[in-house]
Coordinates of C-alpha atoms and ligand atoms in Angstrom, one line a residue:
M14 CA -2.9 1.9 -23.0
K15 CA -4.9 3.6 -25.7
E16 CA -8.0 1.6 -25.0
F17 CA -7.8 2.4 -21.3
K18 CA -7.6 6.1 -22.1
E19 CA -10.6 5.8 -24.4
L20 CA -12.5 4.1 -21.6
L21 CA -11.6 6.9 -19.2
S22 CA -13.0 9.6 -21.4
K23 CA -16.1 7.7 -22.4
E24 CA -17.0 6.7 -18.9
A25 CA -16.2 10.1 -17.5
A26 CA -19.0 11.6 -19.6
R27 CA -21.4 9.0 -18.1
F28 CA -20.2 9.7 -14.6
L29 CA -20.8 13.5 -15.0
K30 CA -24.3 12.7 -16.2
W31 CA -24.9 10.5 -13.1
Q32 CA -23.9 13.4 -10.9
E33 CA -26.9 15.4 -12.0
S34 CA -29.2 13.0 -10.3
V35 CA -27.1 11.9 -7.3
D36 CA -26.5 14.1 -4.3
E37 CA -25.1 11.5 -1.8
W38 CA -22.7 8.6 -2.4
I39 CA -21.4 5.9 -0.2
V40 CA -17.7 5.4 -0.8
Y41 CA -15.7 2.3 0.1
S42 CA -12.0 2.2 -0.1
H43 CA -9.2 -0.2 1.0
L44 CA -7.3 0.5 4.2
D45 CA -3.8 0.4 2.8
A46 CA -1.8 3.4 1.6
D47 CA -3.2 3.1 -1.9
G48 CA -6.8 2.8 -0.7
I49 CA -6.4 5.8 1.7
S50 CA -4.8 7.9 -1.1
S51 CA -7.6 6.9 -3.4
A52 CA -10.2 8.0 -0.9
A53 CA -8.4 11.3 -0.3
I54 CA -8.5 12.1 -4.0
L55 CA -12.1 11.0 -4.5
I56 CA -13.6 12.9 -1.5
N57 CA -11.7 16.0 -2.6
Y58 CA -13.4 15.7 -6.0
L59 CA -16.8 15.0 -4.5
K60 CA -16.5 18.0 -2.2
E61 CA -14.8 20.6 -4.4
Y62 CA -16.0 19.6 -7.9
A63 CA -19.1 17.5 -7.7
K64 CA -20.5 19.4 -4.6
A65 CA -21.9 16.1 -3.6
R66 CA -22.3 14.6 -0.1
F67 CA -20.8 11.2 0.8
R68 CA -20.2 8.7 3.5
L69 CA -16.7 7.2 3.5
R70 CA -15.9 3.8 4.8
I71 CA -12.4 2.4 4.7
I72 CA -12.2 -1.4 5.2
Q73 CA -9.7 -4.2 4.9
Q74 CA -11.6 -6.3 2.4
L75 CA -14.7 -6.1 0.3
D76 CA -16.0 -9.2 2.0
E77 CA -19.5 -10.6 2.4
A78 CA -20.1 -8.5 5.5
A79 CA -19.2 -5.3 3.6
I80 CA -21.3 -6.3 0.6
K81 CA -24.3 -7.1 2.9
E82 CA -23.8 -3.6 4.4
I83 CA -23.8 -2.1 0.8
K84 CA -27.0 -4.1 -0.1
E85 CA -28.8 -2.7 3.0
D86 CA -28.0 0.9 2.0
E87 CA -29.9 2.8 -0.7
R88 CA -27.3 5.3 -1.9
P89 CA -25.3 4.8 -5.1
V90 CA -21.9 3.4 -4.5
I91 CA -18.2 4.1 -5.3
L92 CA -15.6 1.4 -4.7
C93 CA -11.9 2.1 -4.8
D94 CA -9.0 -0.4 -4.8
F95 CA -11.4 -3.3 -4.8
G96 CA -14.6 -4.3 -6.5
S97 CA -13.3 -5.7 -9.8
G98 CA -12.7 -9.0 -8.1
Q99 CA -16.2 -9.1 -6.5
I100 CA -18.4 -8.1 -9.4
S101 CA -20.5 -11.2 -9.3
L102 CA -21.2 -10.6 -5.6
L103 CA -22.3 -7.1 -6.5
K104 CA -24.8 -8.1 -9.2
E105 CA -27.8 -7.6 -7.0
V106 CA -26.6 -4.1 -6.1
I107 CA -25.8 -3.2 -9.7
D108 CA -29.3 -4.3 -10.7
K109 CA -30.8 -1.6 -8.4
R110 CA -28.3 1.2 -8.0
K111 CA -25.5 3.1 -9.7
V112 CA -22.1 1.6 -8.9
L113 CA -18.7 3.1 -9.9
I114 CA -15.7 0.8 -9.5
L115 CA -12.1 2.3 -9.7
D116 CA -9.7 -0.6 -9.3
H117 CA -6.5 -2.1 -10.5
H118 CA -6.9 -5.7 -9.4
Q119 CA -7.5 -8.5 -11.9
P120 CA -11.3 -8.4 -12.7
E121 CA -13.3 -11.5 -12.1
E122 CA -15.8 -11.1 -14.9
E123 CA -17.3 -8.3 -16.9
I124 CA -20.9 -7.2 -16.4
K125 CA -22.6 -4.8 -18.8
S126 CA -25.1 -2.6 -17.1
E127 CA -26.4 1.0 -17.4
N128 CA -25.8 1.1 -13.6
L129 CA -22.2 0.2 -13.7
I130 CA -19.0 2.1 -14.6
H131 CA -16.0 -0.1 -14.3
I132 CA -12.6 1.5 -14.6
N133 CA -9.7 -0.9 -14.5
P134 CA -6.6 -1.0 -16.8
C135 CA -6.5 -4.8 -16.3
I136 CA -9.5 -5.1 -18.6
F137 CA -7.1 -4.4 -21.4
K138 CA -3.8 -5.5 -20.1
R139 CA -3.1 -8.4 -17.7
N140 CA -1.0 -7.4 -14.7
A141 CA -1.6 -3.7 -15.4
G142 CA -2.2 -3.6 -11.7
S143 CA 1.5 -3.4 -11.2
I144 CA 2.0 -0.4 -13.4
I145 CA -0.7 1.8 -12.0
S146 CA -2.3 2.1 -8.5
A147 CA -5.9 2.4 -7.6
S148 CA -5.2 6.0 -6.6
G149 CA -3.7 6.5 -10.1
V150 CA -6.8 5.1 -11.7
V151 CA -8.9 7.4 -9.5
F152 CA -6.8 10.4 -10.4
L153 CA -6.8 9.7 -14.2
F154 CA -10.5 9.1 -14.2
L155 CA -11.5 12.2 -12.2
K156 CA -9.1 14.3 -14.3
E157 CA -11.4 13.4 -17.2
C158 CA -14.3 14.5 -15.0
G159 CA -12.7 18.0 -14.5
L160 CA -10.3 17.5 -11.5
D161 CA -7.4 19.8 -12.0
D162 CA -5.0 19.8 -9.0
P163 CA -1.3 18.9 -8.8
K164 CA -1.7 17.9 -5.2
M165 CA -4.1 15.2 -6.1
A166 CA -1.6 13.9 -8.7
S167 CA 0.9 13.8 -6.0
I168 CA -1.3 11.9 -3.6
A169 CA -1.9 9.4 -6.4
L170 CA 1.8 8.7 -6.4
I171 CA 1.8 8.0 -2.7
G172 CA -0.6 5.2 -3.5
A173 CA 1.7 3.9 -6.3
E174 CA 4.6 3.9 -3.9
G175 CA 2.5 2.1 -1.3
D176 CA 1.8 -0.7 -3.8
G177 CA 5.5 -0.9 -4.6
Q178 CA 5.3 0.5 -8.1
D179 CA 7.8 2.1 -10.4
I180 CA 7.1 5.9 -10.5
K181 CA 8.7 5.8 -14.0
S182 CA 6.2 3.3 -15.4
E183 CA 4.3 4.7 -18.4
L184 CA 1.1 5.6 -16.5
N185 CA 2.7 6.7 -13.2
Y186 CA 5.2 8.9 -15.0
E187 CA 2.3 10.7 -16.8
I188 CA 0.9 11.4 -13.3
F189 CA 4.3 12.4 -12.0
K190 CA 4.6 15.1 -14.6
Q191 CA 1.4 16.6 -13.4
S192 CA 2.3 16.5 -9.7
D193 CA 4.3 18.5 -7.2
V194 CA 6.6 15.6 -6.4
S195 CA 10.2 16.3 -6.9
E196 CA 13.0 13.8 -7.6
R197 CA 16.6 13.7 -6.8
K198 CA 19.5 11.2 -6.5
D199 CA 20.1 10.6 -2.8
L200 CA 21.2 7.9 -0.4
N201 CA 19.3 4.7 -0.9
V202 CA 17.8 4.3 2.6
Y203 CA 14.4 4.4 4.0
G204 CA 13.3 7.3 6.2
H205 CA 15.1 10.5 5.0
N206 CA 12.8 12.6 7.1
L207 CA 11.6 10.1 9.6
R208 CA 14.5 8.1 11.1
P209 CA 17.5 9.2 13.2
I210 CA 20.7 9.1 11.2
H211 CA 22.5 6.5 13.4
K212 CA 19.5 4.2 12.9
I213 CA 19.9 4.6 9.1
L214 CA 23.6 3.7 9.3
E215 CA 22.7 0.7 11.5
Y216 CA 20.1 -0.5 9.0
P217 CA 20.8 1.1 5.6
G218 CA 18.7 -1.5 3.8
S219 CA 19.9 -3.0 0.6
Y220 CA 23.6 -2.5 1.1
E221 CA 26.2 -3.0 3.8
I222 CA 28.5 -0.6 5.6
P223 CA 31.2 -2.9 6.8
G224 CA 31.8 -2.7 10.5
V225 CA 28.8 -0.5 11.1
T226 CA 25.7 -2.3 9.7
G227 CA 23.8 -4.0 12.5
D228 CA 25.7 -2.3 15.3
E229 CA 24.1 0.8 16.8
T230 CA 27.2 1.8 18.9
K231 CA 29.4 1.7 15.8
A232 CA 26.9 3.8 13.9
V233 CA 27.0 6.4 16.6
M234 CA 30.8 6.3 16.6
M235 CA 30.9 6.7 12.9
L236 CA 28.9 9.9 13.1
N237 CA 31.2 11.2 15.9
E238 CA 34.3 10.5 13.8
L239 CA 32.7 12.5 10.9
G240 CA 31.8 15.4 13.2
I241 CA 28.1 15.0 12.6
K242 CA 25.9 15.8 15.6
L243 CA 23.4 13.1 16.5
I244 CA 21.0 15.3 18.4
D245 CA 19.7 18.7 17.5
E246 CA 20.7 21.0 20.4
E247 CA 17.7 23.3 20.1
T248 CA 15.0 20.7 20.0
G249 CA 16.8 17.9 21.8
E250 CA 15.6 15.4 19.1
F251 CA 17.5 13.0 17.0
R252 CA 18.5 14.5 13.7
T253 CA 17.4 13.0 10.4
L254 CA 19.1 12.9 7.0
S255 CA 17.1 15.9 5.9
D256 CA 18.3 17.9 8.8
L257 CA 21.9 17.7 7.6
S258 CA 23.6 20.6 5.9
S259 CA 24.8 19.8 2.4
D260 CA 28.4 19.9 3.8
E261 CA 27.5 17.3 6.4
K262 CA 25.6 15.2 3.9
Q263 CA 28.7 15.1 1.7
K264 CA 30.8 14.1 4.6
L265 CA 28.4 11.3 5.4
I266 CA 28.3 10.0 1.9
S267 CA 32.1 10.0 1.5
G268 CA 32.3 8.3 5.0
I269 CA 30.0 5.5 3.8
I270 CA 31.9 5.0 0.5
I271 CA 35.3 4.9 2.3
K272 CA 34.0 2.2 4.7
R273 CA 32.7 0.3 1.7
Q274 CA 36.1 0.3 -0.1
G275 CA 37.0 -3.3 -0.9
L276 CA 33.4 -4.2 -1.7
N277 CA 32.4 -4.7 -5.3
N278 CA 30.5 -1.5 -5.8
P279 CA 31.4 0.9 -3.0
Q280 CA 29.5 3.7 -4.8
D281 CA 26.3 1.7 -5.1
I282 CA 24.4 3.6 -2.3
F283 CA 22.1 5.9 -4.3
K284 CA 18.6 5.8 -5.6
T285 CA 16.0 8.2 -6.9
V286 CA 14.2 9.7 -4.0
Y287 CA 10.8 11.2 -4.6
E288 CA 9.7 13.9 -2.2
L289 CA 6.4 15.7 -1.6
R290 CA 5.6 18.7 0.5
I291 CA 2.0 19.0 1.8
G292 CA 1.5 22.1 4.0
D293 CA 4.5 22.3 6.3
L294 CA 5.3 18.6 5.9
N295 CA 8.1 17.4 3.6
K296 CA 8.4 13.7 3.2
T297 CA 9.5 11.1 0.7
L298 CA 6.8 9.2 -1.0
E299 CA 7.9 6.1 1.0
E300 CA 7.5 8.0 4.2
W301 CA 4.0 9.3 3.3
S302 CA 2.9 5.8 2.3
S303 CA 4.2 4.1 5.4
M304 CA 2.4 6.7 7.5
L305 CA -0.8 6.0 5.7
N306 CA -0.3 2.3 5.9
A307 CA 0.2 2.6 9.7
C308 CA -3.0 4.6 10.0
G309 CA -4.9 2.0 8.1
R310 CA -3.5 -1.0 10.0
M311 CA -4.1 0.7 13.3
D312 CA -7.8 1.3 12.5
K313 CA -7.2 5.1 12.1
P314 CA -7.6 5.6 8.4
S315 CA -9.3 8.9 8.8
V316 CA -6.2 10.2 10.5
G317 CA -4.3 9.4 7.3
V318 CA -6.9 11.1 5.1
E319 CA -6.7 14.2 7.3
M320 CA -3.0 14.3 7.2
L321 CA -3.1 14.4 3.4
V322 CA -5.9 16.9 3.3
E323 CA -4.7 19.2 6.1
G324 CA -1.0 18.7 6.0
E325 CA -1.0 18.0 9.8
E326 CA 0.9 15.0 11.2
K327 CA 0.8 15.1 15.0
E328 CA -1.8 12.4 15.4
A329 CA -0.5 10.4 12.4
N330 CA 3.0 10.3 14.1
E331 CA 1.5 8.9 17.2
V332 CA -0.3 6.2 15.2
L333 CA 3.0 5.4 13.4
K334 CA 4.8 5.0 16.7
K335 CA 2.2 2.6 18.1
Y336 CA 2.1 0.7 14.8
R337 CA 5.9 0.2 14.9
N338 CA 5.7 -1.2 18.4
E339 CA 3.0 -3.7 17.4
L340 CA 5.0 -4.7 14.3
A341 CA 8.2 -5.2 16.3
K342 CA 6.2 -7.4 18.7
A343 CA 4.9 -9.5 15.8
V344 CA 8.3 -9.9 14.3
A345 CA 9.7 -10.9 17.7
W346 CA 7.0 -13.5 18.1
L347 CA 7.9 -14.9 14.7
N348 CA 11.6 -15.1 15.6
E349 CA 10.8 -16.9 18.8
N350 CA 8.3 -19.3 17.2
K351 CA 10.1 -20.5 14.2
N352 CA 9.0 -24.0 15.1
K353 CA 5.4 -22.9 14.3
I354 CA 6.4 -22.3 10.6
V355 CA 5.4 -25.2 8.5
L356 CA 7.7 -25.7 5.6
T357 CA 6.9 -27.4 2.3
D358 CA 9.0 -27.6 -0.9
K359 CA 8.2 -24.1 -2.1
A360 CA 6.3 -22.4 0.7
A361 CA 6.5 -21.5 4.4
Y362 CA 3.3 -21.3 6.3
I363 CA 3.3 -19.0 9.3
K364 CA 0.5 -20.2 11.5
A365 CA 0.2 -17.2 13.8
Y366 CA -3.6 -17.4 14.5
N367 CA -4.2 -15.0 17.4
E368 CA -0.5 -14.3 18.1
I369 CA -0.3 -11.7 15.4
P370 CA -3.2 -9.2 14.7
Y371 CA -4.7 -10.1 11.3
K372 CA -4.2 -6.6 10.0
L373 CA -0.4 -7.0 10.5
I374 CA 0.0 -10.5 9.1
G375 CA 0.6 -9.2 5.5
T376 CA 3.3 -6.8 6.7
V377 CA 4.9 -9.6 8.7
C378 CA 5.0 -11.8 5.6
S379 CA 6.6 -9.0 3.6
I380 CA 9.3 -8.6 6.3
A381 CA 9.8 -12.4 6.4
A382 CA 10.1 -12.5 2.6
L383 CA 12.6 -9.7 2.6
T384 CA 14.9 -11.2 5.2
P385 CA 16.9 -14.4 5.4
L386 CA 14.5 -15.6 8.2
I387 CA 12.5 -17.6 5.7
D388 CA 14.1 -19.2 2.7
K389 CA 11.2 -20.2 0.5
E390 CA 9.7 -18.7 -2.6
F391 CA 6.3 -18.2 -1.0
V392 CA 5.6 -16.9 2.5
V393 CA 2.1 -17.6 3.6
G394 CA 0.7 -16.0 6.9
I395 CA -2.4 -17.2 8.6
A396 CA -4.1 -15.2 11.4
E397 CA -7.5 -15.2 13.1
M398 CA -9.9 -12.6 11.9
N399 CA -12.8 -13.6 14.1
E400 CA -14.5 -16.6 15.5
N401 CA -15.2 -18.1 12.1
E402 CA -12.7 -16.8 9.7
L403 CA -8.9 -16.8 9.1
K404 CA -7.0 -14.1 7.2
V405 CA -4.4 -15.5 4.7
S406 CA -1.6 -13.3 3.3
I407 CA 0.9 -14.4 0.7
R408 CA 4.1 -12.8 -0.5
S409 CA 6.3 -14.3 -3.2
R410 CA 9.9 -13.7 -4.2
G411 CA 9.0 -13.9 -7.8
N412 CA 8.6 -16.9 -9.9
G413 CA 6.1 -18.1 -12.6
V414 CA 3.1 -18.3 -10.3
N415 CA 0.8 -15.3 -10.1
V416 CA 0.0 -15.2 -6.4
G417 CA -3.3 -13.3 -6.8
L418 CA -4.7 -15.8 -9.4
A419 CA -3.5 -18.9 -7.5
L420 CA -4.9 -17.6 -4.2
R421 CA -8.3 -16.9 -5.8
E422 CA -8.3 -20.4 -7.2
A423 CA -7.2 -22.0 -3.9
V424 CA -10.0 -20.4 -1.8
K425 CA -12.8 -21.2 -4.2
G426 CA -15.7 -22.4 -2.3
I427 CA -14.1 -21.9 1.1
G428 CA -13.5 -18.2 1.1
Q429 CA -12.6 -15.2 -0.9
G430 CA -9.4 -13.7 -2.1
G431 CA -7.1 -12.4 -4.8
G432 CA -4.2 -10.0 -5.4
H433 CA -1.4 -9.2 -7.7
E434 CA 1.6 -11.1 -9.1
H435 CA 3.6 -11.2 -5.9
V436 CA 1.1 -10.2 -3.2
G437 CA -2.2 -11.8 -2.2
G438 CA -4.8 -11.8 0.5
A439 CA -7.8 -13.9 1.3
M440 CA -10.1 -14.8 4.1
I441 CA -11.2 -18.4 4.6
K442 CA -13.6 -20.3 6.9
K443 CA -11.8 -21.6 9.9
N444 CA -12.4 -25.3 9.3
Y445 CA -11.0 -25.2 5.8
E446 CA -7.4 -24.2 6.6
D447 CA -6.1 -27.6 5.6
S448 CA -8.0 -27.8 2.4
F449 CA -6.7 -24.3 1.5
I450 CA -3.1 -25.4 2.0
K451 CA -3.7 -28.6 0.0
N452 CA -5.2 -26.5 -2.9
F453 CA -2.5 -24.0 -2.8
E454 CA 0.3 -26.6 -2.7
R455 CA -1.3 -28.4 -5.7
L456 CA -1.3 -25.1 -7.7
L457 CA 2.4 -24.4 -6.7
N458 CA 3.4 -27.8 -7.9
S459 CA 1.3 -28.2 -11.0
Ligands
MN25 MN1 -3.9 -1.0 -4.6

């Protein structure tokens, strides 16, 4: 990625020059974990290094409404985790004001302008969006502008985790080496610091504990047999994996492996766990990113930004609880309404409309794509955004079709959308649902 590095340093010089004449920016970022991490790094830079003022807006999509809002403003603009795919819609803004785009989605077209700085590794390498996050792009760019802070490198990796990326990819690993994130081999489960241990045994994730998986009572019994206490006597709360002493941890690991004897790879229960401490909070990157994601989806992105900046989690934990309830409701709805899933050769269309909040439909599709619930290569969710528009989310299990590109093509003229190889999102006008499905099906089968 030599060309990308050259772009970073060349454009950093221009951005520093811009700062001499700008004292207030408007910043737009995406409301997922990557977008919120991007925003946290960027506003830290604007405050501490550029000494500039800003107004921050965190939104689900850079749609027409958002672009209209940008057009009506007069301040120069910074866009994170979107913008590359909407450059043609931003032409008018770029003609008049300075625009900085820090993104990792497939660019739509390239515009050359004195008013535009466009930082995106996909300009040089297709699908680079899966080897570095927007927060990683923000970090690497601002580093060239003088940012020097391991905490910001760490936050960039929360974004990478949120976008499902490999922390060992070339660019992410470079950021990792500058961060405070630690790595260790540990149990391959989600929620080392977040979930009660018996819940982890009940749903360990990618492997099975025969006789225990799926059965909460058996999970509790297993802990009893191993002599591991379920509840912390002092606080009265459920203990998490990170509360275990190393002796207890060892007992638990052997207990799991013993129960897995007879399976092909009984020892196959480990992975690299990345952990980050901010203030008094110690969490895995997965946990940080799911908390940010919850804050975004529940319309409380600023709670997420504050958690990262202040290392304070009380409010974020409440948001996470509410989010999990909402999500459980949505998944329950899907289970009870399988008859509303329209199946084609390759895809399943979940027509949820107003039964699932549109901000949750993408997550519901991810869950559906990860479970045996839906057995198709492409899971497409459709939910109501407002009176006139539908939100479309797509997840694929991996095959030759690039979801982001196919989706962009399928909504041409009837909406807007894009994404990455396996993940896509769009909004379309309500009356055009059928033509979207027809277009998408044609692309899947061509
Ligand atoms: Mn992203």
